[in-house]
PDB file of C-alpha atoms in Angstrom:
ATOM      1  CA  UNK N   1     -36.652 -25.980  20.359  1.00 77.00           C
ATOM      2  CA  UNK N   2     -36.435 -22.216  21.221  1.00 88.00           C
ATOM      3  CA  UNK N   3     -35.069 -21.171  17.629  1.00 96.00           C
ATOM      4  CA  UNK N   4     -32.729 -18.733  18.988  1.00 95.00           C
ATOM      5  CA  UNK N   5     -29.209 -18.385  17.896  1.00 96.00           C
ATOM      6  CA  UNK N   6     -27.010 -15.545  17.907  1.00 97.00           C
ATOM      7  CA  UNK N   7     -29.033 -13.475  15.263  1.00 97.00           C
ATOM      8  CA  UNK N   8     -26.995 -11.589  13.778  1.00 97.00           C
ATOM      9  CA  UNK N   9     -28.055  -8.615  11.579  1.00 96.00           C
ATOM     10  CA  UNK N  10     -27.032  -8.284   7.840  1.00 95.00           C
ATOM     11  CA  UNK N  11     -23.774  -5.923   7.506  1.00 93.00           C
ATOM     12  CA  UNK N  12     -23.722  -2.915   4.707  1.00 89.00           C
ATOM     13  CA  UNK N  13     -22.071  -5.086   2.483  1.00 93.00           C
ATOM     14  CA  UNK N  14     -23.631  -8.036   2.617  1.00 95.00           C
ATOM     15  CA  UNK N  15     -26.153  -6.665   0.071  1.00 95.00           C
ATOM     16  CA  UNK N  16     -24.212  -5.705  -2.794  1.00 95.00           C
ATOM     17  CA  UNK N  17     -21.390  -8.574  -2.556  1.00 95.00           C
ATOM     18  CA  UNK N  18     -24.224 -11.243  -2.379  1.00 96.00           C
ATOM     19  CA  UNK N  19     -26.300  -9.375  -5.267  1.00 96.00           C
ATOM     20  CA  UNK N  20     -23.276  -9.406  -7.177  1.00 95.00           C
ATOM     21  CA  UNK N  21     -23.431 -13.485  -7.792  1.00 95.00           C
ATOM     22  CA  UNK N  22     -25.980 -12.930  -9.826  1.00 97.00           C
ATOM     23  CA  UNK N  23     -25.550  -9.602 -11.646  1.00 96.00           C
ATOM     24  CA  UNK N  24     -27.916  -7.689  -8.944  1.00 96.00           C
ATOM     25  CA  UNK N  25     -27.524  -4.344  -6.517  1.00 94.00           C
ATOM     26  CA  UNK N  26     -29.192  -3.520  -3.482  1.00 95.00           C
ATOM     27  CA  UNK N  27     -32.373  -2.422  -5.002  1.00 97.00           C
ATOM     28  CA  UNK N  28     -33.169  -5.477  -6.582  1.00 97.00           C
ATOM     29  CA  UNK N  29     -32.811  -7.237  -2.790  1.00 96.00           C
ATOM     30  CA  UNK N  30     -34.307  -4.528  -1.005  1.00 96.00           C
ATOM     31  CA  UNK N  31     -37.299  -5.049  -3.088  1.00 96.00           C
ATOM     32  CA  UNK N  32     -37.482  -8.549  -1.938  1.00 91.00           C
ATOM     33  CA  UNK N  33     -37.058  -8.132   1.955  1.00 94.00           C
ATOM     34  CA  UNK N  34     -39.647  -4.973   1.786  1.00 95.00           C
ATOM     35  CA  UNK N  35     -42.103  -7.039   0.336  1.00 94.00           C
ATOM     36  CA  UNK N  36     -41.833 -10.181   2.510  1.00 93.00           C
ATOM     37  CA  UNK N  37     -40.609  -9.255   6.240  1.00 91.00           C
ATOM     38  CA  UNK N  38     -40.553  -5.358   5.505  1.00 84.00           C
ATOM     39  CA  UNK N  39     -36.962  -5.816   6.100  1.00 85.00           C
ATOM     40  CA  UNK N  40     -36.411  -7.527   9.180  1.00 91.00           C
ATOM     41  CA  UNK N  41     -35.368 -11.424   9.266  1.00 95.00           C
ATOM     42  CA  UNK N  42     -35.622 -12.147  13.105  1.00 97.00           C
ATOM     43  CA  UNK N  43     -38.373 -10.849  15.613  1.00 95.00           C
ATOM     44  CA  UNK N  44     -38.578  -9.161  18.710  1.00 93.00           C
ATOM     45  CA  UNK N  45     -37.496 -12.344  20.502  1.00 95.00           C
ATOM     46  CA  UNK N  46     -34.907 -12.842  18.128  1.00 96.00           C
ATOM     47  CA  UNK N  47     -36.104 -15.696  16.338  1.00 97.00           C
ATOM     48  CA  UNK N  48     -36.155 -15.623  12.401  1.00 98.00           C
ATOM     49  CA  UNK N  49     -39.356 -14.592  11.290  1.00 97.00           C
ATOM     50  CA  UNK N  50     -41.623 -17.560  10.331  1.00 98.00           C
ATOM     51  CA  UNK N  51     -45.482 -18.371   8.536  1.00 97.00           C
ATOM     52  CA  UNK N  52     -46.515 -21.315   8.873  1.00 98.00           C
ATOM     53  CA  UNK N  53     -48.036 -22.833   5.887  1.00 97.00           C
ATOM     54  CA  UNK N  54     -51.111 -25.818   6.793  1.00 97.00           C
ATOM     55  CA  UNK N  55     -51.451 -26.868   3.203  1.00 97.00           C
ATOM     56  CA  UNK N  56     -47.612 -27.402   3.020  1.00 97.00           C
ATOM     57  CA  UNK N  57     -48.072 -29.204   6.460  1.00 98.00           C
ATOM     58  CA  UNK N  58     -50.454 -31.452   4.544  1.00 98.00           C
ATOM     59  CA  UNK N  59     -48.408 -32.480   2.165  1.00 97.00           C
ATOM     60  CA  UNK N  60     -45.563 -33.006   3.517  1.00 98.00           C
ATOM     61  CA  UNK N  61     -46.742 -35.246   6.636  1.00 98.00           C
ATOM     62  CA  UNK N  62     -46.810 -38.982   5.918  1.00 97.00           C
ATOM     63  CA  UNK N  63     -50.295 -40.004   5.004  1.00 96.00           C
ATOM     64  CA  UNK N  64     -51.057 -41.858   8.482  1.00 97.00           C
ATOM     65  CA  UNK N  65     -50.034 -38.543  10.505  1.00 97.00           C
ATOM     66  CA  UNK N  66     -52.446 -36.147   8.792  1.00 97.00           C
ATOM     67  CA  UNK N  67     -55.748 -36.829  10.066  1.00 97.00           C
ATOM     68  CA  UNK N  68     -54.499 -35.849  13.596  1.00 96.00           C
ATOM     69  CA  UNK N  69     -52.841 -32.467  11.918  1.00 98.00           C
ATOM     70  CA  UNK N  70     -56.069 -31.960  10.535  1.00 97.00           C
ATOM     71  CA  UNK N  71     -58.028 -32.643  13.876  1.00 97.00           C
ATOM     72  CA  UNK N  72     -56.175 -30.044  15.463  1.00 97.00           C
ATOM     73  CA  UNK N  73     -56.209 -27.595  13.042  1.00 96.00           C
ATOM     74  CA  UNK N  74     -52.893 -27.371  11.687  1.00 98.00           C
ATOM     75  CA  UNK N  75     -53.220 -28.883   8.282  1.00 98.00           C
ATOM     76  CA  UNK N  76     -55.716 -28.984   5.089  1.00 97.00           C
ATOM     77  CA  UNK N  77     -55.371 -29.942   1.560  1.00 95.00           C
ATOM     78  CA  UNK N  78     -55.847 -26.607  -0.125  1.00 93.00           C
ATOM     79  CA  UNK N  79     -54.330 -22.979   0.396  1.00 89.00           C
ATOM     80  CA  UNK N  80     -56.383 -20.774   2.103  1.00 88.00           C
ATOM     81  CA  UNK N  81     -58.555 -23.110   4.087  1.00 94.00           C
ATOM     82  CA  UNK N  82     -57.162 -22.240   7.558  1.00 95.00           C
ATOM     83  CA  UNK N  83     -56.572 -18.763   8.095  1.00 93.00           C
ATOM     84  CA  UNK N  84     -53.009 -17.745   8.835  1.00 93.00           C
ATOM     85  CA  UNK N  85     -53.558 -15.629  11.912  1.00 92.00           C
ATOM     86  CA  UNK N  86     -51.483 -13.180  14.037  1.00 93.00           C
ATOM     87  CA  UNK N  87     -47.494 -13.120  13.524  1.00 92.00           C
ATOM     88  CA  UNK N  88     -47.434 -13.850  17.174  1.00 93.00           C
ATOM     89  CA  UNK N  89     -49.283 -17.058  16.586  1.00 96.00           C
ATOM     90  CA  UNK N  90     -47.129 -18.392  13.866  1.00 97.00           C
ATOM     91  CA  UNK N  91     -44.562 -20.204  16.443  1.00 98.00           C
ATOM     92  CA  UNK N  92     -47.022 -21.412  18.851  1.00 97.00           C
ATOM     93  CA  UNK N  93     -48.320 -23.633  15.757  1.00 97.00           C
ATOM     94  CA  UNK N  94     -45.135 -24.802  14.240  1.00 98.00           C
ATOM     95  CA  UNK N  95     -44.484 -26.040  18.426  1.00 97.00           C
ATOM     96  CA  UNK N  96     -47.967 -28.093  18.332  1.00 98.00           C
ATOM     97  CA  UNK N  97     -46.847 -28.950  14.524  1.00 98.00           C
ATOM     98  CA  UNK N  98     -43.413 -30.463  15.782  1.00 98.00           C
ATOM     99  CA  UNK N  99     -45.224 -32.556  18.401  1.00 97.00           C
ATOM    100  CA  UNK N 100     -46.571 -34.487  15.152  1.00 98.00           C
ATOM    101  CA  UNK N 101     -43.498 -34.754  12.578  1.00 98.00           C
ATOM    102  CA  UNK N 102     -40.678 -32.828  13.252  1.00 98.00           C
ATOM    103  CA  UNK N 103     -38.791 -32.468   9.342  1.00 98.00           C
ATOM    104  CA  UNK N 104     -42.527 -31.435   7.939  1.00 98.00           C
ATOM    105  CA  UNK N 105     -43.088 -28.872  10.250  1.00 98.00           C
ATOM    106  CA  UNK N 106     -39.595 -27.515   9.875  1.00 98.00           C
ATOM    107  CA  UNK N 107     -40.902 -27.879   5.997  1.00 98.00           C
ATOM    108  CA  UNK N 108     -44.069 -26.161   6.253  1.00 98.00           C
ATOM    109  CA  UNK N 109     -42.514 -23.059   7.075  1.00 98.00           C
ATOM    110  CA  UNK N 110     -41.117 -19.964   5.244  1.00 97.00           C
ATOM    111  CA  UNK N 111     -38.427 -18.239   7.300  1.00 98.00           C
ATOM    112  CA  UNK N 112     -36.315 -15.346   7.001  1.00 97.00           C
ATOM    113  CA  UNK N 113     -35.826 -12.373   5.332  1.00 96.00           C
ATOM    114  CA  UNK N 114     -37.089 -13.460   2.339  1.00 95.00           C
ATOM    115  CA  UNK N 115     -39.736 -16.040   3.716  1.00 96.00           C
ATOM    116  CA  UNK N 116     -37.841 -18.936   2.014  1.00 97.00           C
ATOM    117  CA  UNK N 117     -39.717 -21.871   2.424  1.00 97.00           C
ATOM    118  CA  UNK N 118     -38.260 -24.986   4.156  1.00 98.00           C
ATOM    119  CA  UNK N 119     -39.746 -27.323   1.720  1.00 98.00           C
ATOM    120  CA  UNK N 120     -37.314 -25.341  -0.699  1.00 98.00           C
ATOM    121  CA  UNK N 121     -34.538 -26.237   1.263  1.00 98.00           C
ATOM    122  CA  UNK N 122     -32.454 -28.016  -1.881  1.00 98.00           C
ATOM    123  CA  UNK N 123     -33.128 -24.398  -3.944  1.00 98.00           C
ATOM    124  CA  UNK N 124     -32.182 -22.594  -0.823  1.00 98.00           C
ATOM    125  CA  UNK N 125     -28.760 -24.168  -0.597  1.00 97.00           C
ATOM    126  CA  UNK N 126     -29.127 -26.750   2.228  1.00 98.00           C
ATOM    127  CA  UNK N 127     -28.726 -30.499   2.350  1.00 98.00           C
ATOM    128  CA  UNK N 128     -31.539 -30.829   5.084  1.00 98.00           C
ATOM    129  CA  UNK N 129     -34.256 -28.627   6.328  1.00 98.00           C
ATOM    130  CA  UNK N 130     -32.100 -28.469   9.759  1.00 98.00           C
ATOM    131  CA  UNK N 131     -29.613 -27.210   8.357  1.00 98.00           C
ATOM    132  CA  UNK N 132     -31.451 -24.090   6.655  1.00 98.00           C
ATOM    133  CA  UNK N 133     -33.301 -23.504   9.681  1.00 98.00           C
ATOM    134  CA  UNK N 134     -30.090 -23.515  11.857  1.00 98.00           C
ATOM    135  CA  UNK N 135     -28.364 -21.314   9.500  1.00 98.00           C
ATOM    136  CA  UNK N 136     -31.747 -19.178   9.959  1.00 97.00           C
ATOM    137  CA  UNK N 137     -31.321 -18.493  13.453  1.00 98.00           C
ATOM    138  CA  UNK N 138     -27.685 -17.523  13.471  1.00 98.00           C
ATOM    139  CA  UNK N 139     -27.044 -14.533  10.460  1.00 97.00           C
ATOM    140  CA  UNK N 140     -29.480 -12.532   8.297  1.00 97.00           C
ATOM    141  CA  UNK N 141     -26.516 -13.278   5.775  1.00 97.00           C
ATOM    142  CA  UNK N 142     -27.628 -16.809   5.268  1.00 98.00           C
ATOM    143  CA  UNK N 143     -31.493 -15.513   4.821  1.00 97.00           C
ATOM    144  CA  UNK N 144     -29.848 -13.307   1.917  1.00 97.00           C
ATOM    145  CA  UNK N 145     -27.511 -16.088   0.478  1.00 98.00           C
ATOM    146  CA  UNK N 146     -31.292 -18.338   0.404  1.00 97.00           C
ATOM    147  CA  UNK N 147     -32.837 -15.580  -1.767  1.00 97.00           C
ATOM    148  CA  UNK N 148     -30.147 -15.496  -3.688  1.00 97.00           C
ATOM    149  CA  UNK N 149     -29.808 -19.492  -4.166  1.00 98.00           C
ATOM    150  CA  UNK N 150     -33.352 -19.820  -4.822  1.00 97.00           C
ATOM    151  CA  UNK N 151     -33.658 -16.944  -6.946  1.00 97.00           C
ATOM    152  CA  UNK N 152     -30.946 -19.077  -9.045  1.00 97.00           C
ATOM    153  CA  UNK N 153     -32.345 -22.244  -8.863  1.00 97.00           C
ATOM    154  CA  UNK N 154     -35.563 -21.403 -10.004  1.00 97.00           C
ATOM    155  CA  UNK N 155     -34.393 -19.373 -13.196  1.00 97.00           C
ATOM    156  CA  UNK N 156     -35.480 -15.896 -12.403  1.00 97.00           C
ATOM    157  CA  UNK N 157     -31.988 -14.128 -12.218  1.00 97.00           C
ATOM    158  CA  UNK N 158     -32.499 -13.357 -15.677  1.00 98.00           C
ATOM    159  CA  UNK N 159     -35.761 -11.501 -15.133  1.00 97.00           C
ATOM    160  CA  UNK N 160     -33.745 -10.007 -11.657  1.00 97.00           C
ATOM    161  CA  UNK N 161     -30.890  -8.161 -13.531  1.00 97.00           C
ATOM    162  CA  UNK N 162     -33.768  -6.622 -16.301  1.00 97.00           C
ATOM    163  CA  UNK N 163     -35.238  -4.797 -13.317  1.00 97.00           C
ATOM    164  CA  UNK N 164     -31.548  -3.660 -12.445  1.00 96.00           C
ATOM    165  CA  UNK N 165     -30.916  -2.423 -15.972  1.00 97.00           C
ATOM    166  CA  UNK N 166     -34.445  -0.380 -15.914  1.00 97.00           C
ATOM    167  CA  UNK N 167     -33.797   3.217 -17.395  1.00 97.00           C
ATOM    168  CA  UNK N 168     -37.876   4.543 -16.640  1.00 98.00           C
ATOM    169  CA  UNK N 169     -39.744   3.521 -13.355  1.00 98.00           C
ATOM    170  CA  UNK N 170     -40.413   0.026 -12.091  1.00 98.00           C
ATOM    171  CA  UNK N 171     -43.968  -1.117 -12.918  1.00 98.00           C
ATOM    172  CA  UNK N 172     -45.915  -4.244 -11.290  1.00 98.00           C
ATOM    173  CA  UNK N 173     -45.900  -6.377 -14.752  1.00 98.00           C
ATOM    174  CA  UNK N 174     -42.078  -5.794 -14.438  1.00 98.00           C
ATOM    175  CA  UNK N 175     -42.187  -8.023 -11.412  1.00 98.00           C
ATOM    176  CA  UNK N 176     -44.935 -10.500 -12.912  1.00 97.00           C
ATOM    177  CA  UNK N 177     -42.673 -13.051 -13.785  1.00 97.00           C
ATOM    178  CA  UNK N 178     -40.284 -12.717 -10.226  1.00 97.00           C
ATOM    179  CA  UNK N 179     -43.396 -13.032  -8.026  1.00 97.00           C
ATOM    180  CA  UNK N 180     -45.503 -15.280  -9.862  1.00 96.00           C
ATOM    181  CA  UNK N 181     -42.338 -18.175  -9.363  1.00 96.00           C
ATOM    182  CA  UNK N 182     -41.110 -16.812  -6.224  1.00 95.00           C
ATOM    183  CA  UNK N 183     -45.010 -16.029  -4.121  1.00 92.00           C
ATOM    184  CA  UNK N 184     -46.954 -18.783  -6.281  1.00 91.00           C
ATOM    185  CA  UNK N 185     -49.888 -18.533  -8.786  1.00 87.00           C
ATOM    186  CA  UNK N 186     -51.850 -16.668  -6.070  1.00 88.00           C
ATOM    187  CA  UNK N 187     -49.443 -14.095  -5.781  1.00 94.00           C
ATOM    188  CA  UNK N 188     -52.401 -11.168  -7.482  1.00 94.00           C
ATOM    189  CA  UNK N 189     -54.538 -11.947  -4.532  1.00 90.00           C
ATOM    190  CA  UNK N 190     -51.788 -10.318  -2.284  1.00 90.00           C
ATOM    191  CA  UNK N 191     -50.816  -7.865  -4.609  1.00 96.00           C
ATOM    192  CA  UNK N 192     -47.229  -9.078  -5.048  1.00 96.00           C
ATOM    193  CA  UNK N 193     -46.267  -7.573  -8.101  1.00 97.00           C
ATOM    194  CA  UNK N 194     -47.418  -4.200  -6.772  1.00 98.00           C
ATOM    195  CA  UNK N 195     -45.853  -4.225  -3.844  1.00 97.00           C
ATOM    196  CA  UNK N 196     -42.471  -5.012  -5.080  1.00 97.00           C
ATOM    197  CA  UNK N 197     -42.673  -2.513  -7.752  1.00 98.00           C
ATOM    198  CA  UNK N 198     -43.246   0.526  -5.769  1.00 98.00           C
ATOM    199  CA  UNK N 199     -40.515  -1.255  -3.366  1.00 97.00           C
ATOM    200  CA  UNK N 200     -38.171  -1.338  -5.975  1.00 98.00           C
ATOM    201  CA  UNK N 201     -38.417   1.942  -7.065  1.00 98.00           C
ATOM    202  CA  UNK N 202     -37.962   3.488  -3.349  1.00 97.00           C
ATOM    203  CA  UNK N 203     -34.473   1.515  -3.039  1.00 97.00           C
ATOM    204  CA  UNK N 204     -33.363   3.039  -6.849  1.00 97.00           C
ATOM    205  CA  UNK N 205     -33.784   6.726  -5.156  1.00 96.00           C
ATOM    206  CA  UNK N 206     -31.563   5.660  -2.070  1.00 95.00           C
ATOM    207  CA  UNK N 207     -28.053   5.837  -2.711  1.00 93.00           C
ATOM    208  CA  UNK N 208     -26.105   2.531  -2.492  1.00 91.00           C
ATOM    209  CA  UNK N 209     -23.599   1.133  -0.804  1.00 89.00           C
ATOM    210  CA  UNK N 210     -20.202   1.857  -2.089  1.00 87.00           C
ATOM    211  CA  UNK N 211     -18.605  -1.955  -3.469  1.00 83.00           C
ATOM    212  CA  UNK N 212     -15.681  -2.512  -4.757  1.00 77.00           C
ATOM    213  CA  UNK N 213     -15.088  -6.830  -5.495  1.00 77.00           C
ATOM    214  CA  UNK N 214     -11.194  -6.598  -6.566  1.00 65.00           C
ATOM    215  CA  UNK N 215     -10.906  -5.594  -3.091  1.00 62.00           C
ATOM    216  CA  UNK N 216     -12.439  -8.568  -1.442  1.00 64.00           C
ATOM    217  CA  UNK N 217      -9.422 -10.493   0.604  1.00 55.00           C
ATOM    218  CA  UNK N 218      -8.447 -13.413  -1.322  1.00 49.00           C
ATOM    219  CA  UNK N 219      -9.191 -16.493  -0.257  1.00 47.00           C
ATOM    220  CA  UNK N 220      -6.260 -17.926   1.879  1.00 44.00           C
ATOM    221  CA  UNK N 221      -4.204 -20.248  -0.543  1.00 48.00           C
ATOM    222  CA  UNK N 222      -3.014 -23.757   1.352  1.00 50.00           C
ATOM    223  CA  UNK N 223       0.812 -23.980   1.381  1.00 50.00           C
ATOM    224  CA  UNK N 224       2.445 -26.142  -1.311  1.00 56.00           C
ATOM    225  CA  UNK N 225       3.569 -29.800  -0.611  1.00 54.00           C
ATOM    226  CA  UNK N 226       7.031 -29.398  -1.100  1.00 54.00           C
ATOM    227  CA  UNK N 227       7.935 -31.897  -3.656  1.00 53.00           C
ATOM    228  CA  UNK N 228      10.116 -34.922  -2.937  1.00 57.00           C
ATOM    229  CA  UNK N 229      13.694 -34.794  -4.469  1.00 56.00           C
ATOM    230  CA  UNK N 230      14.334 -37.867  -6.519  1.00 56.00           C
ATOM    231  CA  UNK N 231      17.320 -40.358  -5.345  1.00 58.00           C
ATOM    232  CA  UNK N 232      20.416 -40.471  -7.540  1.00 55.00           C
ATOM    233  CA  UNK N 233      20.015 -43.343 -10.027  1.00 56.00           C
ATOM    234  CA  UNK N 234      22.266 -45.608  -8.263  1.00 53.00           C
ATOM    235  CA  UNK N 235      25.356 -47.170 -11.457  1.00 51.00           C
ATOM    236  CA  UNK N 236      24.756 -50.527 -12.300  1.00 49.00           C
ATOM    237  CA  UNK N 237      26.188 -53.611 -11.853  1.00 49.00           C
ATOM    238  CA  UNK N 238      28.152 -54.916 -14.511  1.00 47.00           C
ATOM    239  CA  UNK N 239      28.397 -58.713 -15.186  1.00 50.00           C
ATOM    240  CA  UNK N 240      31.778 -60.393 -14.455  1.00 48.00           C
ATOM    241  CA  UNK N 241      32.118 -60.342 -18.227  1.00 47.00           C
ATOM    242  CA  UNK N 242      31.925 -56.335 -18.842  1.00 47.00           C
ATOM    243  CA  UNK N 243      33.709 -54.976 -15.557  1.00 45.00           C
ATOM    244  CA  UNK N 244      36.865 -52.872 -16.466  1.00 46.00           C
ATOM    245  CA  UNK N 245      39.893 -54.619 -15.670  1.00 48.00           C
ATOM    246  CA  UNK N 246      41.891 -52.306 -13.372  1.00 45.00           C
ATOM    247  CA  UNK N 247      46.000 -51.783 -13.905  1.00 46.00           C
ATOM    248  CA  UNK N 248      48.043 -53.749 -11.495  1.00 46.00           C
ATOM    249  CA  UNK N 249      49.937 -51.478  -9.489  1.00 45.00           C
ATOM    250  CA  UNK N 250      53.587 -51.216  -8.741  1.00 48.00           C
ATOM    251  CA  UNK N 251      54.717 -53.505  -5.645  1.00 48.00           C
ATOM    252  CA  UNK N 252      56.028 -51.034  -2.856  1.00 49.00           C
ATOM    253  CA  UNK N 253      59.188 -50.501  -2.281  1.00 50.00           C
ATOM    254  CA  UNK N 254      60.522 -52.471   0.478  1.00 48.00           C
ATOM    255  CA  UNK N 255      61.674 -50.597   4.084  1.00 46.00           C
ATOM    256  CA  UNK N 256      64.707 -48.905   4.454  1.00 46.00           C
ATOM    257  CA  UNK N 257      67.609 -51.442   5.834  1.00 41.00           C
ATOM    258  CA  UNK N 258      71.154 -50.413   6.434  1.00 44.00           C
ATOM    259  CA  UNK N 259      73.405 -53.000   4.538  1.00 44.00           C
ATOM    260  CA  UNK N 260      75.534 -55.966   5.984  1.00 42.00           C
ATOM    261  CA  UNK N 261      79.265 -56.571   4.888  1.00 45.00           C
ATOM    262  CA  UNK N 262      78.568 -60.179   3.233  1.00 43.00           C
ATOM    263  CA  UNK N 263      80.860 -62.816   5.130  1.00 41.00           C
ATOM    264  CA  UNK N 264      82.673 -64.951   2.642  1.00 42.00           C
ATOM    265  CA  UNK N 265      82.653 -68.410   2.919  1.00 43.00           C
ATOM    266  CA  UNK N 266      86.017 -70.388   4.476  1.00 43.00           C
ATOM    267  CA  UNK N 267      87.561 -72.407   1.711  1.00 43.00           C
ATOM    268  CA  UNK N 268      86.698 -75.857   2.341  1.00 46.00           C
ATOM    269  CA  UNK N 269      90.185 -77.132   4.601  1.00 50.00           C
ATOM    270  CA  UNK N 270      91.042 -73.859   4.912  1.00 52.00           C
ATOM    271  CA  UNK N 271      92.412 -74.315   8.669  1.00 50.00           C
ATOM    272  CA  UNK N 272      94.309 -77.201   8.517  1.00 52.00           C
ATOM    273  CA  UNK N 273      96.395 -75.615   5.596  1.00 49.00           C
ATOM    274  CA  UNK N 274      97.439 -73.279   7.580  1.00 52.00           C
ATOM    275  CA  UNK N 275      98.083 -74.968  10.731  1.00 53.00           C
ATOM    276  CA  UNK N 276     100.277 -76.973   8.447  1.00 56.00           C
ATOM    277  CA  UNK N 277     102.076 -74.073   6.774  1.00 58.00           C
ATOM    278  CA  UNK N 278     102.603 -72.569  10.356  1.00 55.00           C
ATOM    279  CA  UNK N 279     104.383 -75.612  12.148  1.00 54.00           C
ATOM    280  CA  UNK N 280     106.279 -75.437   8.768  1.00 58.00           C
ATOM    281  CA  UNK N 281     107.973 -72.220   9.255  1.00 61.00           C
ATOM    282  CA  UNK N 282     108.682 -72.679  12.583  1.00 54.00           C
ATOM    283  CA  UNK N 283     110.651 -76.381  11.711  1.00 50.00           C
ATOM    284  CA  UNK N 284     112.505 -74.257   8.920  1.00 55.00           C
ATOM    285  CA  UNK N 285     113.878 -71.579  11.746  1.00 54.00           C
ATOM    286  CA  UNK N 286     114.930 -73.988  14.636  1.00 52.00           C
ATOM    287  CA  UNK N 287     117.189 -76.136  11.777  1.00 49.00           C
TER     288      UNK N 287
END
């Protein structure tokens, strides 16, 4: 793995807009980023910056892969027995830390901006380690939206937006209860509190970035299903018993004929009558 994805640096608005899901400015994120990466998520190779954490290796290696973490100097059971070493170093051990268990290594790491550690991957935001770390590599966004998420998670907005509402100076037992959750109990020995205090207070004396959220481009609504027009109820079908009897209509008239002189019937010995009456006449004239 060479860690390196398009690394892509935070935009002047991803500060306020991300701040604002949980009631905070720039200052208050500013403070955070000063105090853990002075500011920078990726290095010069453009990689997201990384410690890696040999007590965290510990315990998050199954217990039959720790005794060769510990042979080679990558792991121990308590904070602050192996030295952390150079920046520069700090990839060169999570590569020999890989070689052992991949998702612990990936674990025993804080990354980013805000030096979110993979073990906090769930508080971060992330289903998987992977996931965080991929997200790592590609936009100082995501190392913002992991501040944010954990910042959430673990209960210290509340404390976040009292700095923000801060009428005098920022002191360091303002930021007691933010470090001590977010840097650990041994956060004194590395002056947390201090540091993000006089942090704080340089980003209230910078002007910020103007933010407006009703201007934000709404999120792009789906397009309506259109909805189905019913079927017209069909009538139904009477029984024999209840249909309407319809009127019978008239018979139509029949085609147009031209009429026939009726032929009368001859009287029944009609001809012979006459035949008779004939020869009769003609007796009468010859007497």
């Amino acid at each position: 793995m060479n860690f390196k994805g398009t690394a892509k640096r935070l935009e002047d608005l991803d500060l306020p807009r991300i701040g604002a899901r949980i009631g905070v400015g720039e200052d208050e994120l500013h403070a955070f980023m000063d105090t853990e990466t002075r500011g920078t998520g990726f290095d010069d190779q453009g990689r997201p910056r990384i410690l890696f954490e040999p007590h965290v290796f510990y315990r998050c290696l199954p217990a039959a892969k720790r005794a060769a973490a510990v042979k080679q100097g990558l792991a121990c059971k308590s904070w602050g027995q192996i030295k952390y070493g150079k920046e520069s170093a700090q990839y060169g051990r999570l590569e020999q830390a890989l070689k052992i268990d991949e998702t612990a290594a990936l674990k025993a790491c804080s990354w980013g901006l805000g030096q979110v550690l993979g073990e906090n991957h769930i508080a971060a935001g992330y289903e998987t380690v992977q996931e965080m770390v991929k997200a790592m590599m590609e936009d100082e966004e995501h190392h913002l939206e992991a501040i944010v998420n954990f910042i959430k998670h673990e209960k210290i907005d509340d404390d976040m937006r009292r700095l923000a509402q801060l009428k005098r100076p920022t002191t360091p037992d303002d930021c007691r209860p933010i470090v001590r959750v977010y840097n650990g109990a041994g956060y004194e020995k590395n002056d947390y509190h201090t540091k993000f205090a006089a942090n704080h207070n340089k980003w209230r004396k910078i002007k910020d970035t103007p933010y407006q959220p009703e201007l934000e481009q709404p999120a792009v609504k789906e397009p309506e299903k259109p909805v189905a027009t019913p079927e017209p109820e069909k009538p139904a079908v009477l029984p024999p018993s209840e249909k309407k009897q319809e009127p019978d209509l008239p018979a139509p008239p029949p085609p147009d004929i031209e009429p026939v002189d009726p032929v009368k019937p001859a009287a029944p010995g009609g001809f012979f009558v006459a035949l008779a009456k004939a020869f009769s006449r003609l007796v009468n004239r010859s007497a």
